[in-house]
Coordinates of N, CA and C in Angstrom, one line a residue:
Chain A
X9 N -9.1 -6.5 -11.6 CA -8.4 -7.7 -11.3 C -8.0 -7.8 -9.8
X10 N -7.4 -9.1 -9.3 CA -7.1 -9.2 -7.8 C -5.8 -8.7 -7.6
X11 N -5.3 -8.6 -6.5 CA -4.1 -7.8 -6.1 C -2.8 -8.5 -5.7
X12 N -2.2 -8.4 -6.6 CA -0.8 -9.3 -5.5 C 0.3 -8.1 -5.1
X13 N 0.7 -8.8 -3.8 CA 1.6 -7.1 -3.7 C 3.2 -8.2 -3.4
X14 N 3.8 -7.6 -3.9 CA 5.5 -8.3 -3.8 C 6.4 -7.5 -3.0
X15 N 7.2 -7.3 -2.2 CA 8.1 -7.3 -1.4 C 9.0 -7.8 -0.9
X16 N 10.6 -6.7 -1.4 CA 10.3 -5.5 -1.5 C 10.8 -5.7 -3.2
X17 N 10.7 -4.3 -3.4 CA 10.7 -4.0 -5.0 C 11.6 -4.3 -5.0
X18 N 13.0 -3.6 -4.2 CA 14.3 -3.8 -5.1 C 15.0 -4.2 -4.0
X19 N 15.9 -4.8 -3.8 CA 16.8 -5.3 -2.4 C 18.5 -5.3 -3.0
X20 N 19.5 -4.9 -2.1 CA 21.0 -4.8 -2.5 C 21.6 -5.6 -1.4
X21 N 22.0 -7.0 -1.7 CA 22.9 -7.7 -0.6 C 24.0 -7.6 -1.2
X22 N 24.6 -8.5 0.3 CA 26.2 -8.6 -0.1 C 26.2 -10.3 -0.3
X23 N 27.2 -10.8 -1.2 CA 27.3 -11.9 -1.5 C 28.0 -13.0 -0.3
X24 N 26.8 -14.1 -0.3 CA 27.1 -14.9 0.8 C 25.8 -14.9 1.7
X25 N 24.8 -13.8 2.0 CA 23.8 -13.5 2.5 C 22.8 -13.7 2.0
X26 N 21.8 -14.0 2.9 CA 20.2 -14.3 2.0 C 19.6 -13.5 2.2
X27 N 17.8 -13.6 1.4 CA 17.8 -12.4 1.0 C 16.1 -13.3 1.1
X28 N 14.8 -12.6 2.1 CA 13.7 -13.2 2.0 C 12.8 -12.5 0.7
X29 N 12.0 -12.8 0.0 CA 10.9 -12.3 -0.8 C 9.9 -12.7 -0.5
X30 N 9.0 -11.8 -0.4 CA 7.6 -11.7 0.1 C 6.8 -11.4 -1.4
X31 N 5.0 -12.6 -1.2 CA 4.2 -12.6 -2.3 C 3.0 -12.4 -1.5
X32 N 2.1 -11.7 -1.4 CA 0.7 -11.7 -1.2 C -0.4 -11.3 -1.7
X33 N -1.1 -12.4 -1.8 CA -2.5 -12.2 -2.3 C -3.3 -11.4 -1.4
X34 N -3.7 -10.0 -1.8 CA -4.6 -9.4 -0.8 C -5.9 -9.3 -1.1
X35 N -6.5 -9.6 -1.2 CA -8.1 -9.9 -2.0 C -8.7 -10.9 -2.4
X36 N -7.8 -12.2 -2.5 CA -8.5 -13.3 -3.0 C -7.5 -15.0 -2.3
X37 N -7.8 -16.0 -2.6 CA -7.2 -16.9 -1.8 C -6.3 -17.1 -2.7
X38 N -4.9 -17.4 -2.8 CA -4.3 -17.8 -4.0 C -3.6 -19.5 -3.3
X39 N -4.2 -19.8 -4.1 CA -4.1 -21.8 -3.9 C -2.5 -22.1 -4.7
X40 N -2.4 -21.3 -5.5 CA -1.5 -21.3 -6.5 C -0.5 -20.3 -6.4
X41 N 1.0 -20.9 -6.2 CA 1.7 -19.4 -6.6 C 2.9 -19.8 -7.2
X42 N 3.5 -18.6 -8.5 CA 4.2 -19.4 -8.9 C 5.4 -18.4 -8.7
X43 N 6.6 -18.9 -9.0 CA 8.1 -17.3 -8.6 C 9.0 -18.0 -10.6
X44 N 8.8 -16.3 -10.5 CA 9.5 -16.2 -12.1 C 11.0 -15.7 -12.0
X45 N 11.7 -16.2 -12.6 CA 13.3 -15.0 -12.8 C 13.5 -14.5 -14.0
X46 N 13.8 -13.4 -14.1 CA 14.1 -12.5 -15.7 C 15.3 -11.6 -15.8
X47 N 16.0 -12.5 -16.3 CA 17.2 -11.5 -16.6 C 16.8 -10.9 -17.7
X48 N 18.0 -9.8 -18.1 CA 17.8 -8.3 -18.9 C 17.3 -9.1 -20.1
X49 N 16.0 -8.1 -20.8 CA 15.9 -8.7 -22.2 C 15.8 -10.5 -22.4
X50 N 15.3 -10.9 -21.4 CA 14.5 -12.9 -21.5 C 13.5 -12.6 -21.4
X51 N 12.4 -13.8 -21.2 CA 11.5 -13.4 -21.0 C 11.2 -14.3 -19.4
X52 N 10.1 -14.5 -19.1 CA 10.5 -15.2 -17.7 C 10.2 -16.5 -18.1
X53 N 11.0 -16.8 -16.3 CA 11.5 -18.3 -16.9 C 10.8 -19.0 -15.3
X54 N 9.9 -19.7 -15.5 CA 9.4 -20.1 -14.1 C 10.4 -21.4 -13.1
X55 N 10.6 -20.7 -12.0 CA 11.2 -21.3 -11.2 C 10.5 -22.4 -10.0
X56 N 9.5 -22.1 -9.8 CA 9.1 -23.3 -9.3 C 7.4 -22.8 -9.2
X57 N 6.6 -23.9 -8.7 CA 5.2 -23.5 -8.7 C 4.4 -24.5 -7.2
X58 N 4.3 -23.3 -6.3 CA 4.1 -24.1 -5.3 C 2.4 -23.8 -4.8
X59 N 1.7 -24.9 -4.1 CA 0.6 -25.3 -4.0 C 0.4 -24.8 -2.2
X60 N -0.8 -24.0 -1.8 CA -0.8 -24.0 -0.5 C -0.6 -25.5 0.2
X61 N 0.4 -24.9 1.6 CA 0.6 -26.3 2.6 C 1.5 -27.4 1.8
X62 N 1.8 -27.4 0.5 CA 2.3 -28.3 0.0 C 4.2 -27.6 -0.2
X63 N 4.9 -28.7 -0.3 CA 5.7 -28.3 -0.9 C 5.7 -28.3 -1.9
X64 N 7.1 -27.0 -2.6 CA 7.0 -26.9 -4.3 C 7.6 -27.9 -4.9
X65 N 7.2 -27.5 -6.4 CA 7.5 -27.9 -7.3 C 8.6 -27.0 -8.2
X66 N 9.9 -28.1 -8.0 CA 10.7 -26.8 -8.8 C 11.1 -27.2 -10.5
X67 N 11.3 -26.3 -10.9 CA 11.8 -26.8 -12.5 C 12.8 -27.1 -13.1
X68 N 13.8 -27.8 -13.9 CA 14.8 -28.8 -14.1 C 15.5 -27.1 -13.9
X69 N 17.0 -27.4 -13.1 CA 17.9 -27.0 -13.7 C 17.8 -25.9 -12.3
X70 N 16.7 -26.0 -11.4 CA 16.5 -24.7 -10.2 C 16.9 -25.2 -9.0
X71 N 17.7 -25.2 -7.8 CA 18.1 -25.9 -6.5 C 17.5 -25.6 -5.5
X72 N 16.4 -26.3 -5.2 CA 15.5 -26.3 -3.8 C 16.2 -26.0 -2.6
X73 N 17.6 -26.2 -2.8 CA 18.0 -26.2 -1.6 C 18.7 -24.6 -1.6
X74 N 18.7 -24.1 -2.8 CA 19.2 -22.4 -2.7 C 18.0 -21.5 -3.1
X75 N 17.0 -22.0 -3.3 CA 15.8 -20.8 -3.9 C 14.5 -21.7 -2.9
X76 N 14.6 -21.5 -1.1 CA 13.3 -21.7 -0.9 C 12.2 -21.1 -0.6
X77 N 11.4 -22.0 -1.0 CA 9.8 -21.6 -1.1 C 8.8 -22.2 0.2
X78 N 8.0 -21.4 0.5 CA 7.3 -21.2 1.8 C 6.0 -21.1 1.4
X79 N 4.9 -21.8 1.1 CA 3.5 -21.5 1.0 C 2.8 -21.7 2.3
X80 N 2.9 -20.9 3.1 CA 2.5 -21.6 4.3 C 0.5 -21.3 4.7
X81 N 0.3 -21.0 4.1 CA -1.1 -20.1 4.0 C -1.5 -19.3 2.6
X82 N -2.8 -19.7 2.7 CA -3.7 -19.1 1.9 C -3.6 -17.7 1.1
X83 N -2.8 -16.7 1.4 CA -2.5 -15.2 1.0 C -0.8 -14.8 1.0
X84 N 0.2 -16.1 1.3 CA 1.5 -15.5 1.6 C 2.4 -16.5 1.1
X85 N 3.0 -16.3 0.2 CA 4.5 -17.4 -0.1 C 5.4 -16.4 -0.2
X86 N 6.5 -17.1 0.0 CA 8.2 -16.3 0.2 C 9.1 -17.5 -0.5
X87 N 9.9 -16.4 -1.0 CA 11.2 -17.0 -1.8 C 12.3 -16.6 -0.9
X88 N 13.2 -17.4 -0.4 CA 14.1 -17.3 -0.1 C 15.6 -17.3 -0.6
X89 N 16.5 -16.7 -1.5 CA 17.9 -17.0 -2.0 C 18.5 -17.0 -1.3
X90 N 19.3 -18.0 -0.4 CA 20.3 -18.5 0.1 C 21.5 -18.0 -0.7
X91 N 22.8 -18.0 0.6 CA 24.2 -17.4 0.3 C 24.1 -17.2 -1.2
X92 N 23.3 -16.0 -1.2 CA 23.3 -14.9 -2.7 C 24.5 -14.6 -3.5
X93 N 24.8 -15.0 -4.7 CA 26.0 -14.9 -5.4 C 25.7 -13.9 -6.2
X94 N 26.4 -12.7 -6.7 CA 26.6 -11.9 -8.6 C 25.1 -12.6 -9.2
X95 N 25.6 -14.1 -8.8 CA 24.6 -14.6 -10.5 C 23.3 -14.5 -10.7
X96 N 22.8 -14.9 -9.1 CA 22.1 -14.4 -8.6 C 21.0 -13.3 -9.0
X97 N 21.6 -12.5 -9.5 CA 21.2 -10.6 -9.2 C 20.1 -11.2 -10.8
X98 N 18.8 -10.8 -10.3 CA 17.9 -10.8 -11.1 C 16.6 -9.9 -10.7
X99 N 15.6 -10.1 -12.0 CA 13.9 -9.9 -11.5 C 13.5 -11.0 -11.1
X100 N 13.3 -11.1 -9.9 CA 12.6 -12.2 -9.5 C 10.6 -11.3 -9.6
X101 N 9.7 -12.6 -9.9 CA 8.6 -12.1 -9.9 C 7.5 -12.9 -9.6
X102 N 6.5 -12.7 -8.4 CA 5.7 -14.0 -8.3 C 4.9 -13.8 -9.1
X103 N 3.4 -14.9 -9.1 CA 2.0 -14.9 -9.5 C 1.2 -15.3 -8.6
X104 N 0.3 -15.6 -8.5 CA -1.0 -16.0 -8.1 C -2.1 -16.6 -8.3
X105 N -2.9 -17.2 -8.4 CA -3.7 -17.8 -9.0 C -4.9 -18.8 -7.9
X106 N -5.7 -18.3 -7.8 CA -7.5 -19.0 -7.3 C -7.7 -20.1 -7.6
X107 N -8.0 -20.9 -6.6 CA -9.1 -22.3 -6.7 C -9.9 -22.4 -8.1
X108 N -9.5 -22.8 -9.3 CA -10.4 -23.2 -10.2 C -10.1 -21.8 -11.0
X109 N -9.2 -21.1 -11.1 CA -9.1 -19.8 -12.0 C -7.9 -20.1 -13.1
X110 N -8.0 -19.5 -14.1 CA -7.4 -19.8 -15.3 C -6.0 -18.4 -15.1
X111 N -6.4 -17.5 -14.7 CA -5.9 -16.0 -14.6 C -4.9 -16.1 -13.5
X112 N -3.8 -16.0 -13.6 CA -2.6 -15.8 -12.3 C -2.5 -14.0 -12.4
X113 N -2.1 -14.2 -11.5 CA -2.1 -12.5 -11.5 C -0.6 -12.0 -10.3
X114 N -0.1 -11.0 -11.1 CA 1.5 -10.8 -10.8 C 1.6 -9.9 -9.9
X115 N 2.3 -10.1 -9.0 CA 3.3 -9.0 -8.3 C 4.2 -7.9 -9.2
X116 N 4.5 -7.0 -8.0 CA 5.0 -5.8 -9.2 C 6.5 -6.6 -9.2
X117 N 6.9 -7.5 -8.4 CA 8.8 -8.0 -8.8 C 9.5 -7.3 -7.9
X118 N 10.4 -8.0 -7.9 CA 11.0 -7.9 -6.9 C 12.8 -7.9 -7.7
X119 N 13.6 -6.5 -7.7 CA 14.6 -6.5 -8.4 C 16.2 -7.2 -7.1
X120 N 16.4 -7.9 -7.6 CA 18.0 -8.0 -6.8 C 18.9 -8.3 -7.2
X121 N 19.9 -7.7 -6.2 CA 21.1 -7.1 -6.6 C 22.4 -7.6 -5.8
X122 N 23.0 -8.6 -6.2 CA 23.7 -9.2 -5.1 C 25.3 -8.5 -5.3
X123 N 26.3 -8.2 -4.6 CA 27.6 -7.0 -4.4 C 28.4 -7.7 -3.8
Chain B
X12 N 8.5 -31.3 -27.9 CA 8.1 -30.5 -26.7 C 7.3 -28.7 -26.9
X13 N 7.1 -28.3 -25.8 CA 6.2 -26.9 -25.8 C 7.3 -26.2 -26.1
X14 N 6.1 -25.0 -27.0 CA 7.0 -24.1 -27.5 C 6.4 -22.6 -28.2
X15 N 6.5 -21.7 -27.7 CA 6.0 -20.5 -28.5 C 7.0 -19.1 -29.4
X16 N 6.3 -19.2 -30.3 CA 7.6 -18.3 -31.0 C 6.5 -17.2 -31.2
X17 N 7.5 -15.5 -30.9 CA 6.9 -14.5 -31.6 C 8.1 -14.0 -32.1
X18 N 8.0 -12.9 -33.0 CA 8.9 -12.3 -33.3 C 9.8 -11.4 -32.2
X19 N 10.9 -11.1 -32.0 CA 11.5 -10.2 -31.8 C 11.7 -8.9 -30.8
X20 N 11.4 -8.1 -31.8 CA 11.3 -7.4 -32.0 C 10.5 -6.7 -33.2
X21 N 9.4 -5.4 -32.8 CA 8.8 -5.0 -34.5 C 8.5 -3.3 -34.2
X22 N 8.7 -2.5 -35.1 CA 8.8 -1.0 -34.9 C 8.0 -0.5 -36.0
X23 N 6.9 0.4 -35.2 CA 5.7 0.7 -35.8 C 5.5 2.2 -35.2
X24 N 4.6 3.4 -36.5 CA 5.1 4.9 -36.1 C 3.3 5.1 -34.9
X25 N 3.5 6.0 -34.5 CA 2.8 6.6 -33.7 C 1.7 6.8 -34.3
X26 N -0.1 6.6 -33.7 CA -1.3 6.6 -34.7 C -1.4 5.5 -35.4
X27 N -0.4 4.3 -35.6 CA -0.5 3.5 -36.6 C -1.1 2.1 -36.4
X28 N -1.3 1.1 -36.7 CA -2.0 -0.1 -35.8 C -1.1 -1.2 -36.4
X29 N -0.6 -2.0 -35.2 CA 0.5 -3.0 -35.7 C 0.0 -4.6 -34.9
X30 N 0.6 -5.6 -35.5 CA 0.0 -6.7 -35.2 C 1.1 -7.9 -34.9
X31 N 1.3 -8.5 -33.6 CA 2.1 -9.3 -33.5 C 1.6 -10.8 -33.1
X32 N 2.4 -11.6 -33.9 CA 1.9 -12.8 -34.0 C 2.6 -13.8 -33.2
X33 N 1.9 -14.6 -32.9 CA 2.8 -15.6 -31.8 C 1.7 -17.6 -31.9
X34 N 2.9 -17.9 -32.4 CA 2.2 -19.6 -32.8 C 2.4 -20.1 -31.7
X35 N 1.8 -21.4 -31.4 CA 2.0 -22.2 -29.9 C 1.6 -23.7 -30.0
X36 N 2.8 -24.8 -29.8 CA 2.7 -25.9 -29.5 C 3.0 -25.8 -28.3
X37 N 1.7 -26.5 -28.0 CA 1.6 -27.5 -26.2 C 1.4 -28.5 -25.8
X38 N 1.3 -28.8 -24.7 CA 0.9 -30.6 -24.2 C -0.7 -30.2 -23.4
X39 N -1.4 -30.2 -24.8 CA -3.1 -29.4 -24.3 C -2.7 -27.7 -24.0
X40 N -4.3 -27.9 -24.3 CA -4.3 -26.4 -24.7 C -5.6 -25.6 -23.5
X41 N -5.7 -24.3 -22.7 CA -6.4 -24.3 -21.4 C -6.9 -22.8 -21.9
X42 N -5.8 -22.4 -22.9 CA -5.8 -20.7 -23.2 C -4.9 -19.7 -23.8
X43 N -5.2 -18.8 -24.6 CA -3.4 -18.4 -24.2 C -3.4 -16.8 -23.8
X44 N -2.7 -16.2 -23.3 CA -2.8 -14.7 -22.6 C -1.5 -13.8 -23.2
X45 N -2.2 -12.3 -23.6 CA -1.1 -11.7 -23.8 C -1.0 -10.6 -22.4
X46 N 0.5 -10.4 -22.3 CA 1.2 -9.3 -21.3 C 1.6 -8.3 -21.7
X47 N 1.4 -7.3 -21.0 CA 2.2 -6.2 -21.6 C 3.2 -5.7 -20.6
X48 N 4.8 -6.0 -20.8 CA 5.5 -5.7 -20.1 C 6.6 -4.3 -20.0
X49 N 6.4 -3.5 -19.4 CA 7.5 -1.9 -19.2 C 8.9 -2.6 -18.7
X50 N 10.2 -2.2 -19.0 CA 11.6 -2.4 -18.7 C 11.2 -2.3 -16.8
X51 N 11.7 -3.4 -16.7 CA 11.7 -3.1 -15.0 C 10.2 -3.3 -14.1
X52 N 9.8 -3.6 -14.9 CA 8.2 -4.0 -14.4 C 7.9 -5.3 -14.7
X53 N 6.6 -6.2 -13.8 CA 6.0 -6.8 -13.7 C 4.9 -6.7 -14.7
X54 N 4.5 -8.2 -15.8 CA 3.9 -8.0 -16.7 C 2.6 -7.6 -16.0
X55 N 1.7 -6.9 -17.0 CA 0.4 -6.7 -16.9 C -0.5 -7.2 -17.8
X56 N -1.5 -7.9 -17.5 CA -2.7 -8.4 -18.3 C -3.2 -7.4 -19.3
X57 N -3.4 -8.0 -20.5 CA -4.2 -7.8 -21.4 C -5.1 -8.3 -22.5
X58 N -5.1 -9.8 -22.7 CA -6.0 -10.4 -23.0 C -5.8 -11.9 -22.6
X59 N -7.0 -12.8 -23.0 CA -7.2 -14.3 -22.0 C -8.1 -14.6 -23.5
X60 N -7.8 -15.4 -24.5 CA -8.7 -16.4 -25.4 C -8.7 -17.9 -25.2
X61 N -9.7 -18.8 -25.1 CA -9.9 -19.3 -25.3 C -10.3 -20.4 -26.1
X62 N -11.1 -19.5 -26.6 CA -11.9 -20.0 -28.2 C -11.6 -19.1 -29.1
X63 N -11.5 -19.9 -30.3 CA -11.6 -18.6 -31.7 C -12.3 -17.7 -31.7
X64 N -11.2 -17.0 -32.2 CA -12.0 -15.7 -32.7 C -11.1 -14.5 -32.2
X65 N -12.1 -13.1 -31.9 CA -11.0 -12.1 -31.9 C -12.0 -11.6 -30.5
X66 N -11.4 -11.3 -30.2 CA -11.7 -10.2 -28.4 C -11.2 -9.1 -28.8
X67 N -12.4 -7.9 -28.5 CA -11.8 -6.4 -28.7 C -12.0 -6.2 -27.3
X68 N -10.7 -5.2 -27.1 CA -10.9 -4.1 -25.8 C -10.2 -3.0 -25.8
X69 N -11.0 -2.1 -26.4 CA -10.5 -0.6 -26.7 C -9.6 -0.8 -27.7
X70 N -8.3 -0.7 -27.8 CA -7.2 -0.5 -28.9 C -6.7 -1.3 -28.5
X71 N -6.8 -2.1 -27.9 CA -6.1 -3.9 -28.5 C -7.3 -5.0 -28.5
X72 N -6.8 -5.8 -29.3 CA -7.4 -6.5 -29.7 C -6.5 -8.2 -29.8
X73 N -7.4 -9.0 -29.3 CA -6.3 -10.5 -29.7 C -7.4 -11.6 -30.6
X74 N -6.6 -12.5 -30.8 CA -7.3 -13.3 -32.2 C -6.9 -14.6 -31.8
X75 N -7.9 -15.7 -31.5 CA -7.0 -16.5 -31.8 C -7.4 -18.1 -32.5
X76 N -6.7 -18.9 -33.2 CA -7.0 -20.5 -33.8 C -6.6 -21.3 -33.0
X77 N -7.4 -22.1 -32.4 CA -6.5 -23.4 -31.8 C -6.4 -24.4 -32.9
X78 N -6.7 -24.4 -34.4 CA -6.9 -25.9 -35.2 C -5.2 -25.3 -35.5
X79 N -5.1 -23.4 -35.9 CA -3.9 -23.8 -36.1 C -2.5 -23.1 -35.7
X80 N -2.8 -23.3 -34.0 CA -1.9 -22.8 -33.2 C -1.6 -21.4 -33.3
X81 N -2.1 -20.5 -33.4 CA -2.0 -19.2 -34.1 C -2.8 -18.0 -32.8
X82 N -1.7 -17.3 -32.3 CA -2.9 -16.0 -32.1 C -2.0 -15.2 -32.4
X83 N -3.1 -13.4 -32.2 CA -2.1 -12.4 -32.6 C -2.9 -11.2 -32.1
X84 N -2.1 -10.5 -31.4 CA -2.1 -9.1 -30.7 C -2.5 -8.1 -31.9
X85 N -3.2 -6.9 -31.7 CA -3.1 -5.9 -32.7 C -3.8 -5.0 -31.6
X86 N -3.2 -4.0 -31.9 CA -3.0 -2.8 -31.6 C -2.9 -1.7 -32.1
X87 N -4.4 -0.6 -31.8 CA -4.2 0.4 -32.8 C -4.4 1.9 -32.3
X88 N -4.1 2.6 -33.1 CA -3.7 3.9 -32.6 C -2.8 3.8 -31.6
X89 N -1.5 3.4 -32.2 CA -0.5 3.3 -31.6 C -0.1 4.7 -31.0
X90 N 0.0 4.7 -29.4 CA 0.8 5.3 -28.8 C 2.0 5.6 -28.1
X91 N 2.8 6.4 -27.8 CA 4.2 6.3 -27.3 C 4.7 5.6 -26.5
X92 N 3.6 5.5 -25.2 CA 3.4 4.4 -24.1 C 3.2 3.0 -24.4
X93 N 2.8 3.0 -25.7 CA 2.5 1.5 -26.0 C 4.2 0.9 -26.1
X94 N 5.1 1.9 -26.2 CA 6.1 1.2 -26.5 C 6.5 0.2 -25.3
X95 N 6.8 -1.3 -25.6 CA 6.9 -2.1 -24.8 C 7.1 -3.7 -24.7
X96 N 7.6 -4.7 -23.8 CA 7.4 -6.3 -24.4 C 6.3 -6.3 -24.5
X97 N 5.9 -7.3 -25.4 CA 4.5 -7.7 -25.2 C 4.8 -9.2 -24.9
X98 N 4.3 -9.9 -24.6 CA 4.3 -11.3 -24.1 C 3.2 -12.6 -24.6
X99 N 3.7 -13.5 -25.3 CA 2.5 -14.9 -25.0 C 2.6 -15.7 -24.7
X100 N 1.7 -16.1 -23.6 CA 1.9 -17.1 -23.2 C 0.8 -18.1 -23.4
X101 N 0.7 -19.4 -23.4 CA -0.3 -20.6 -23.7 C -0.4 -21.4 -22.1
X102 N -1.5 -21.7 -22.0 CA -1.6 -22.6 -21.0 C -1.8 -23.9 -21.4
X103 N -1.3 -24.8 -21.1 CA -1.4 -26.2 -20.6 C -2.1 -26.9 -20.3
X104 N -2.0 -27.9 -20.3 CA -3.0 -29.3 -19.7 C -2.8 -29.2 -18.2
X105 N -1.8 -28.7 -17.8 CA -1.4 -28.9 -16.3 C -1.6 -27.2 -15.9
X106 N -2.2 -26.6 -16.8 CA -2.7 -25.0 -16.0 C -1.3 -24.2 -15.9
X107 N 0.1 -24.6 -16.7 CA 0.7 -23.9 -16.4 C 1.0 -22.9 -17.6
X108 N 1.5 -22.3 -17.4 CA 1.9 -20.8 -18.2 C 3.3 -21.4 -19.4
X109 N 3.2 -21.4 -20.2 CA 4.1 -21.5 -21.5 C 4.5 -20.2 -22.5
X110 N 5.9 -19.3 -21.5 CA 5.7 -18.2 -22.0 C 7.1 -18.0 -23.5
X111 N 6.4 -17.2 -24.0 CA 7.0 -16.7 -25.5 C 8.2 -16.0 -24.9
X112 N 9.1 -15.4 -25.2 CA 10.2 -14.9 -25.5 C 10.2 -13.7 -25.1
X113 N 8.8 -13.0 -25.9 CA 8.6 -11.5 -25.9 C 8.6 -10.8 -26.8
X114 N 7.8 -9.9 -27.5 CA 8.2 -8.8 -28.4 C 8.7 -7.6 -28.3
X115 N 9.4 -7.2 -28.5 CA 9.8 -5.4 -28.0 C 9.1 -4.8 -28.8
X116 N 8.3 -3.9 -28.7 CA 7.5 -3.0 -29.5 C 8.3 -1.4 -29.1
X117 N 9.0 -0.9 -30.2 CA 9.6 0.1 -30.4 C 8.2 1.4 -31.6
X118 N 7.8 2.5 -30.7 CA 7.0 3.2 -31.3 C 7.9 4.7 -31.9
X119 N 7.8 4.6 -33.0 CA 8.3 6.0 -33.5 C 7.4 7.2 -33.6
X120 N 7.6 8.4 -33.6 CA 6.7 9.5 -33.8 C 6.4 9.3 -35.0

């Protein structure tokens, strides 16, 4: 299958600080990407799904204005959490997904830990 | 609205072959995929149905009905490693991912 690589695995801020996440597709064009959150024992809960060049699309109840998203190109989107709270502290995890492909394909996640 | 239910949680012994089931209302139907997820990890692919029927690949296997919203994982010659979520999810009319809850698969010796 294609490759997505996430970065970094695990990150420790301090609260009030942001915190960038990195998604890349390294093998294939991902037109599609989507960023998940999973706290302990949920399952994932999709946070927004954004389209190259386009801005995202986020899902009821997620604030564009504290979780942004960056598709700026063909192989790379970033999540951003703004002044990072406790509540914060999750798996965040992206996906990926090809022009006309049914298969998203995941990043290893990205663990954070806000202090 | 969308919705997928699997069980739980299901605990099955080592060598043994166990089978989890997961129903699915959607707004259209694209596919549905199982994951296999380790504590702290990023899910991993293991099956993609489409159409009825059952898909074998090595010791898992998935099954699935769209008349009546029905698939199900099975897994055999259960091993220790297999302990783990397993995940389903259904795709969409809009290509998006509609994911299940999760199963915890607890393997005993």
């Amino acid at each position: 299958g294609a490759v997505v690589s996430q970065h970094p695995s695990w990150v420790i801020c301090k609260s009030g600080t942001s915190v960038k996440i990195e998604c890349r597709s390294l093998d294939f064009q991902a037109t599609t990407m989507f960023w998940y959150r999973q706290f302990p024992k949920q399952s994932l809960m999709l946070m927004a799904t954004s389209n190259e060049g386009s801005k995202a699309t986020y899902e009821q109840g997620v604030e564009k204005d504290k979780f942004l998203i960056n598709h700026a190109s063909l192989t790379l989107s970033t999540l951003t959490v703004t002044s990072a709270h406790p509540e914060d502290s999750s798996f965040y995890i992206c996906s990926a997904r090809g022009q006309g492909d049914t298969e998203a394909f995941f990043g290893q996640g990205t663990r954070l830990t806000v202090v | 609205g969308q919705n997928i239910d699997q069980p739980t949680e299901m605990t099955a012994t080592e060598g043994a072959i166990v089978q989890i089931n997961c129903t699915y209302q959607t707004s259209g139907f694209n596919g549905l995929f199982w994951y296999q997820q380790h504590a702290g990890e990023a899910p991993t692919f293991l099956s993609y149905n489409v159409l009825d029927g059952l898909e074998e690949k090595g010791r898992f296997s998935s099954f699935l009905s769209r008349s009546k919203g029905y698939s199900y994982l099975l897994l055999k010659e259960l091993q220790m490693k297999d302990s783990a979520s397993y995940l389903c999810a259904a795709l969409d009319s809009n290509y998006q991912l509609i994911w299940g809850a999760g199963t915890k698969l607890i393997i005993k010796p």
